[in-house]
Tab-separated table of C-alpha atoms in Angstrom:
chain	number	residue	atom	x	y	z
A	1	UNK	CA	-92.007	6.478	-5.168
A	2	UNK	CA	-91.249	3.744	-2.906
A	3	UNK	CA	-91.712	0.765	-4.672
A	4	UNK	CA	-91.478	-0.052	-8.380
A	5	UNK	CA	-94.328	1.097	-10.332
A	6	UNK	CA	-96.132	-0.745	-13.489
A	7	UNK	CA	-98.434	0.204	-15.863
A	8	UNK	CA	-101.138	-0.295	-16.993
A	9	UNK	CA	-102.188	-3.155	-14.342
A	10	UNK	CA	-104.532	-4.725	-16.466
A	11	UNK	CA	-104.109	-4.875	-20.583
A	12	UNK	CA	-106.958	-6.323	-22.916
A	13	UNK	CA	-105.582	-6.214	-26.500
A	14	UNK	CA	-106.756	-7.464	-29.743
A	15	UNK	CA	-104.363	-10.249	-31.933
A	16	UNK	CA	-102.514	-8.015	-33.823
A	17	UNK	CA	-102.248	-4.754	-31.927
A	18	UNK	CA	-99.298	-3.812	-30.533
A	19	UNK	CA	-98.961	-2.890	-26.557
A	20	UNK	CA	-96.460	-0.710	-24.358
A	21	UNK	CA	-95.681	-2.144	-20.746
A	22	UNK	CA	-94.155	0.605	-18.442
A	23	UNK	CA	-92.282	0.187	-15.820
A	24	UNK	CA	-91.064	2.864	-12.887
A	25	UNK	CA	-88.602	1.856	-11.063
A	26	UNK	CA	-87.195	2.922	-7.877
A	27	UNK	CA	-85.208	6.733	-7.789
A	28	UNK	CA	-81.671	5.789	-8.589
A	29	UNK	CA	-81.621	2.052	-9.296
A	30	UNK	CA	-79.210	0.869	-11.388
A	31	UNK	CA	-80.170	-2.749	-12.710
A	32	UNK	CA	-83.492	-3.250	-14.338
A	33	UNK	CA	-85.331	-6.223	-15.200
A	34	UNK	CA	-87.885	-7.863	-17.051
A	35	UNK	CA	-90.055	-10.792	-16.546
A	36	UNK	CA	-92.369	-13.198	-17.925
A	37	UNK	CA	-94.827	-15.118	-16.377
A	38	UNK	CA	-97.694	-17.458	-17.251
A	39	UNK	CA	-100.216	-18.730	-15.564
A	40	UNK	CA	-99.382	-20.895	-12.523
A	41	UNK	CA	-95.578	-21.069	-13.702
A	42	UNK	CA	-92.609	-19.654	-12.195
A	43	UNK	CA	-91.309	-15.763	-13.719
A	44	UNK	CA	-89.129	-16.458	-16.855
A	45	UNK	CA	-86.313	-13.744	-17.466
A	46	UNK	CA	-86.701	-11.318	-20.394
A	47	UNK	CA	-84.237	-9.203	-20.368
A	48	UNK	CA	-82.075	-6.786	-18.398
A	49	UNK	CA	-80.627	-3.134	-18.082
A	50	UNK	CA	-77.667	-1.490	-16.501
A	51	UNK	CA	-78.775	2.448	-16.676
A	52	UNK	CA	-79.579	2.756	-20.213
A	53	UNK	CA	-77.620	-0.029	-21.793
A	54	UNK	CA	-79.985	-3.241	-22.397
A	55	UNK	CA	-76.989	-5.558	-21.601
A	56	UNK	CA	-78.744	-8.940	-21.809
A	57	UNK	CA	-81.847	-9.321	-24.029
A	58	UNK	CA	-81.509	-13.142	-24.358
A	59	UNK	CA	-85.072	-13.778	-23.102
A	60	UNK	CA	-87.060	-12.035	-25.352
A	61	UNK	CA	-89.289	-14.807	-27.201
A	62	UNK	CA	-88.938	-13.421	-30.594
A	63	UNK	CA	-88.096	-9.725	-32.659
A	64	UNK	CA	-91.703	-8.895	-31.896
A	65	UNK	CA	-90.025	-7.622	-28.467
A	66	UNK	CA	-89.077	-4.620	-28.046
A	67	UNK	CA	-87.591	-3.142	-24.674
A	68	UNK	CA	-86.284	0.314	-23.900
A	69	UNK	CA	-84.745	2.584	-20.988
A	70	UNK	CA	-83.213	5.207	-23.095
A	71	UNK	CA	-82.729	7.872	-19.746
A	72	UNK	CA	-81.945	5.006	-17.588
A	73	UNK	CA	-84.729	5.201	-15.351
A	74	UNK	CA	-88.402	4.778	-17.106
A	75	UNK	CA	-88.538	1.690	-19.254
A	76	UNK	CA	-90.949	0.336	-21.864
A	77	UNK	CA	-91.680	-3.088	-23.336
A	78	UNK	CA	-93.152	-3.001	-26.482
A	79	UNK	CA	-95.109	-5.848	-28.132
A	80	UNK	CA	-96.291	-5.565	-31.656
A	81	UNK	CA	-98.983	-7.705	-33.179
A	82	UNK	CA	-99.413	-9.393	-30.422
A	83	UNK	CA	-100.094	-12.850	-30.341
A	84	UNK	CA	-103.192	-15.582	-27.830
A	85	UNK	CA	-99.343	-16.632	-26.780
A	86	UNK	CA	-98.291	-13.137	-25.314
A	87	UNK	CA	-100.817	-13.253	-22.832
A	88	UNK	CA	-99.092	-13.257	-18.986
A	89	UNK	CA	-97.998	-11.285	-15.886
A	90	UNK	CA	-95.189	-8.772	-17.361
A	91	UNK	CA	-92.991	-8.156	-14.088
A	92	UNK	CA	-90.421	-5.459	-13.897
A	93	UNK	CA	-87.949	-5.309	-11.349
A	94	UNK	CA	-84.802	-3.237	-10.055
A	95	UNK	CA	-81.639	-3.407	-7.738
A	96	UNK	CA	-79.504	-0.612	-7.193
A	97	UNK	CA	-75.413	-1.093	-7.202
A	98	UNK	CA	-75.667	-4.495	-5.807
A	99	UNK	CA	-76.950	-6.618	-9.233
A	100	UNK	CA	-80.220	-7.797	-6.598
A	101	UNK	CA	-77.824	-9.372	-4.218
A	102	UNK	CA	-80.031	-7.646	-1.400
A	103	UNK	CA	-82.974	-8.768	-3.312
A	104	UNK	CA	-85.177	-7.392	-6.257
A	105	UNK	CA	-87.394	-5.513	-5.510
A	106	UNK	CA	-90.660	-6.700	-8.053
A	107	UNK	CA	-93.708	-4.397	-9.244
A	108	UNK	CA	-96.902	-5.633	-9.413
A	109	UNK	CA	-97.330	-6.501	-12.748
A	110	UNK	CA	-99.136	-5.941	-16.056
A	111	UNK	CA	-101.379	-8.456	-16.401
A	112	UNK	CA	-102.215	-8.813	-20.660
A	113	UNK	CA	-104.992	-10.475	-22.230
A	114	UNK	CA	-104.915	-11.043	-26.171
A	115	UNK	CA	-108.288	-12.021	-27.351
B	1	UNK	CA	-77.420	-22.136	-14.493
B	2	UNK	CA	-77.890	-24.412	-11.279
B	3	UNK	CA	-81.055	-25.299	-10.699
B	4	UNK	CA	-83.090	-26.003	-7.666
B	5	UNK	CA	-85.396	-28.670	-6.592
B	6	UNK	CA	-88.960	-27.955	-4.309
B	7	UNK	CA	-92.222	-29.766	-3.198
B	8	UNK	CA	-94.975	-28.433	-5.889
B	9	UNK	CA	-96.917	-27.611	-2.419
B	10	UNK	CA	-96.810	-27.733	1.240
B	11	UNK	CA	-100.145	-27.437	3.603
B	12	UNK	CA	-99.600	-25.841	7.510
B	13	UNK	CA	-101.611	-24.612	10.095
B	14	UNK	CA	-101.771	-21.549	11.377
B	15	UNK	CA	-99.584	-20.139	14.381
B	16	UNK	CA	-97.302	-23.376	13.669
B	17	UNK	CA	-94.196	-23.513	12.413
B	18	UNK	CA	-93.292	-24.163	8.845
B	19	UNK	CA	-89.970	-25.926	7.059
B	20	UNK	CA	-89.596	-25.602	3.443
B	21	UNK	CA	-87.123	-27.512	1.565
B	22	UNK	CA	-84.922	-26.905	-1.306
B	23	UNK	CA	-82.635	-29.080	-3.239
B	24	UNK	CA	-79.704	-27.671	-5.246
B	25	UNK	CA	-76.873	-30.230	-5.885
B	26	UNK	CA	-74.868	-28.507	-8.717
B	27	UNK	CA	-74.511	-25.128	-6.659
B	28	UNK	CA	-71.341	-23.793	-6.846
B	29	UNK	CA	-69.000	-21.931	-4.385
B	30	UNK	CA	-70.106	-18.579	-5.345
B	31	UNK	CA	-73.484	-19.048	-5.450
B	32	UNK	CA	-75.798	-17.754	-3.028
B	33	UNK	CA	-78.794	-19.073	-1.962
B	34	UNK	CA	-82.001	-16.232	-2.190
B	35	UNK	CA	-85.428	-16.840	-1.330
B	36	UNK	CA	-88.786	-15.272	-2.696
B	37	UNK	CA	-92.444	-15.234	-2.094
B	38	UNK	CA	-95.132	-14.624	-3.984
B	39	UNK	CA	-98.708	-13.490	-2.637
B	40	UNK	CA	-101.701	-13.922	-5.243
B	41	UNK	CA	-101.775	-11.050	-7.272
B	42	UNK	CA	-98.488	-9.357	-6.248
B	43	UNK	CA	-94.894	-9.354	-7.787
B	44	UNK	CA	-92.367	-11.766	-5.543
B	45	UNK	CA	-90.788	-10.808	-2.605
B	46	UNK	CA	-87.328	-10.896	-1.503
B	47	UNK	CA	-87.607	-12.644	2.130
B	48	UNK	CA	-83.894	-14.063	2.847
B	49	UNK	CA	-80.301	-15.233	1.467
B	50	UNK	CA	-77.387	-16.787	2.702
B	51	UNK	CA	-73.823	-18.517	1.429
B	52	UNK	CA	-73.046	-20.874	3.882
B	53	UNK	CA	-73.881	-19.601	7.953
B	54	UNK	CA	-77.692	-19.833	8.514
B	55	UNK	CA	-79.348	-16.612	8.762
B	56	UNK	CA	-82.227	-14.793	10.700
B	57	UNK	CA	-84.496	-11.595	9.982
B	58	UNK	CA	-87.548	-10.556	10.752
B	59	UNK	CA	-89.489	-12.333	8.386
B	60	UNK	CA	-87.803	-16.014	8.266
B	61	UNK	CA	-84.810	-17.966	9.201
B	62	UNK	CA	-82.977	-20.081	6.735
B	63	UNK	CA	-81.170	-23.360	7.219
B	64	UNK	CA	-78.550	-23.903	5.006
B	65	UNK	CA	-76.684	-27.897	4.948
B	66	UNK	CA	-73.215	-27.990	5.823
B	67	UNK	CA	-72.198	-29.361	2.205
B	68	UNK	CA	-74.207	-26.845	0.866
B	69	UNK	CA	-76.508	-29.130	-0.957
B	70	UNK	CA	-79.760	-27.959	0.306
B	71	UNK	CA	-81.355	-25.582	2.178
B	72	UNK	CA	-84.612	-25.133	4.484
B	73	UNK	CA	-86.937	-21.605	4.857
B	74	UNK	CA	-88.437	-21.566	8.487
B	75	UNK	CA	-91.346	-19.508	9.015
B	76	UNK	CA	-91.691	-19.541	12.683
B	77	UNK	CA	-95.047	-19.028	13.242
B	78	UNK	CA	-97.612	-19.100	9.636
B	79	UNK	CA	-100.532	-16.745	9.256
B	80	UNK	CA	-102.638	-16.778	6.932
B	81	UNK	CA	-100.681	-13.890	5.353
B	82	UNK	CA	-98.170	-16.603	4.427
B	83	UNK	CA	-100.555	-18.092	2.391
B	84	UNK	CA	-97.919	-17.938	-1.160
B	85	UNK	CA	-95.524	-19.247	-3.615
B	86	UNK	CA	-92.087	-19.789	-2.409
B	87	UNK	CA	-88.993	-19.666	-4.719
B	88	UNK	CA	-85.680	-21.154	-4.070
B	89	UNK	CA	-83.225	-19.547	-6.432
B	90	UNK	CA	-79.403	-19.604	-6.492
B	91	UNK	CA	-77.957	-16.132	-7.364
B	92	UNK	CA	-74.538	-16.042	-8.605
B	93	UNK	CA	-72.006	-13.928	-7.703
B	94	UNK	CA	-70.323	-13.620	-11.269
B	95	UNK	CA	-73.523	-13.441	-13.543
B	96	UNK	CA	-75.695	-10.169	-14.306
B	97	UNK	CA	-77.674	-11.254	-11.557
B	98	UNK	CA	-81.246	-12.538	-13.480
B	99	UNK	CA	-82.930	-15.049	-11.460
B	100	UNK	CA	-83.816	-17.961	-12.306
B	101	UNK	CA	-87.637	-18.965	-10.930
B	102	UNK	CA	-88.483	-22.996	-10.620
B	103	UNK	CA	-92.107	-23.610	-10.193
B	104	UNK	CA	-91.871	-23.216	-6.336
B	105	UNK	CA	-93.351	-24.256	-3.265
B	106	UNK	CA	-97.410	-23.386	-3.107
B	107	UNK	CA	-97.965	-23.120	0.677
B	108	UNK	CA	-101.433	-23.393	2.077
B	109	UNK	CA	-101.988	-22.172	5.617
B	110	UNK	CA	-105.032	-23.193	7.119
B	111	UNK	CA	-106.971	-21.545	9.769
């Protein structure tokens, strides 16, 4: 597609359950990323793929995150027994050669609710 | 990382032009400065960057201070459209290339 895909847009999840975030990103980018963000703050950096190699996972809040891109396209981020805590705007976003130096380009987002 | 410093929120009026500011002391020589928006609802938007020359397109201009110390967005003319968070962030040249989001500029335009 043209732009980077997410889903699902909007996730309602129980404490406890565990949740999959996808994320599409544009044909033949190289650099994916993941983001954080709460409400009315700034996106916080979760972690980051080259291809298929997660080469910086130093956001990820705790081992409870889980993030994948095994073919180096599709990715996942995996949340298990989620937490009142968990609940933001998951952005993904990708860059082809260039490591975003022509910009990011952002998906929507998946916005999760833990009740 | 080298942070950067913006007005928690700016008001305009529409069809006037707008100058947001950005502080960013600590940058270093390879750092350039990017810019994104975000509308309500949406993912942010890359709008412009720049190392040291100011620079044009079709959506903004930015301003960039000869000792490289700050930096201004111009939106020629707001619409309502503008209505958004704007992000100052300073993307190095040597790093993986995260960004690094500040709280931003919320910019109200008003009709």
């Amino acid at each position: 597609g043209a732009g980077v895909s997410q889903s699902p847009r909007y996730k309602v999840a129980k404490r406890g359950q565990d949740v999959a975030l996808r994320c599409d990103p544009i044909s033949g980018h190289v650099s994916l990323f993941w983001y954080q963000q709460a409400l009315g703050q700034g996106p916080e950096f979760l972690t980051y793929f080259q291809n298929e190699a997660q080469l910086d996972k130093s956001g990820l809040p705790s081992d409870r995150f889980f993030a994948e891109r095994p073919e180096g396209s599709v990715s996942t981020l995996k949340i298990q027994r989620t937490q009142q805590e968990d609940s933001a705007v998951y952005l993904c976003a990708s860059s082809s050669w260039d490591r975003g130096f022509y910009g990011y380009t952002f998906g929507s987002g998946t916005r999760l609710t833990v009740v | 990382d080298a942070k950067t410093t913006q007005p928690n929120s700016m008001e305009s009026n529409e069809e006037e032009p707008v100058h947001l500011p950005c502080n960013h002391s600590t940058i270093s020589g390879t750092d350039y400065i990017h810019w994104y928006r975000q509308l309500p609802s949406q993912g942010p938007e890359y709008v412009i960057h720049g190392l040291t020359s100011n620079v044009n397109n079709r959506m903004a201009s930015l301003a960039i201070a000869e000792d490289r110390k700050s930096s201004t967005l111009i939106l020629h003319r707001a619409t309502l459209r503008d209505a958004a968070v704007y992000y100052c962030i300073l993307h190095g040249s040597s790093n993986t290339g995260k960004l690094i989001f500040g709280q931003g500029t919320t910019l109200q335009v008003k009709p």
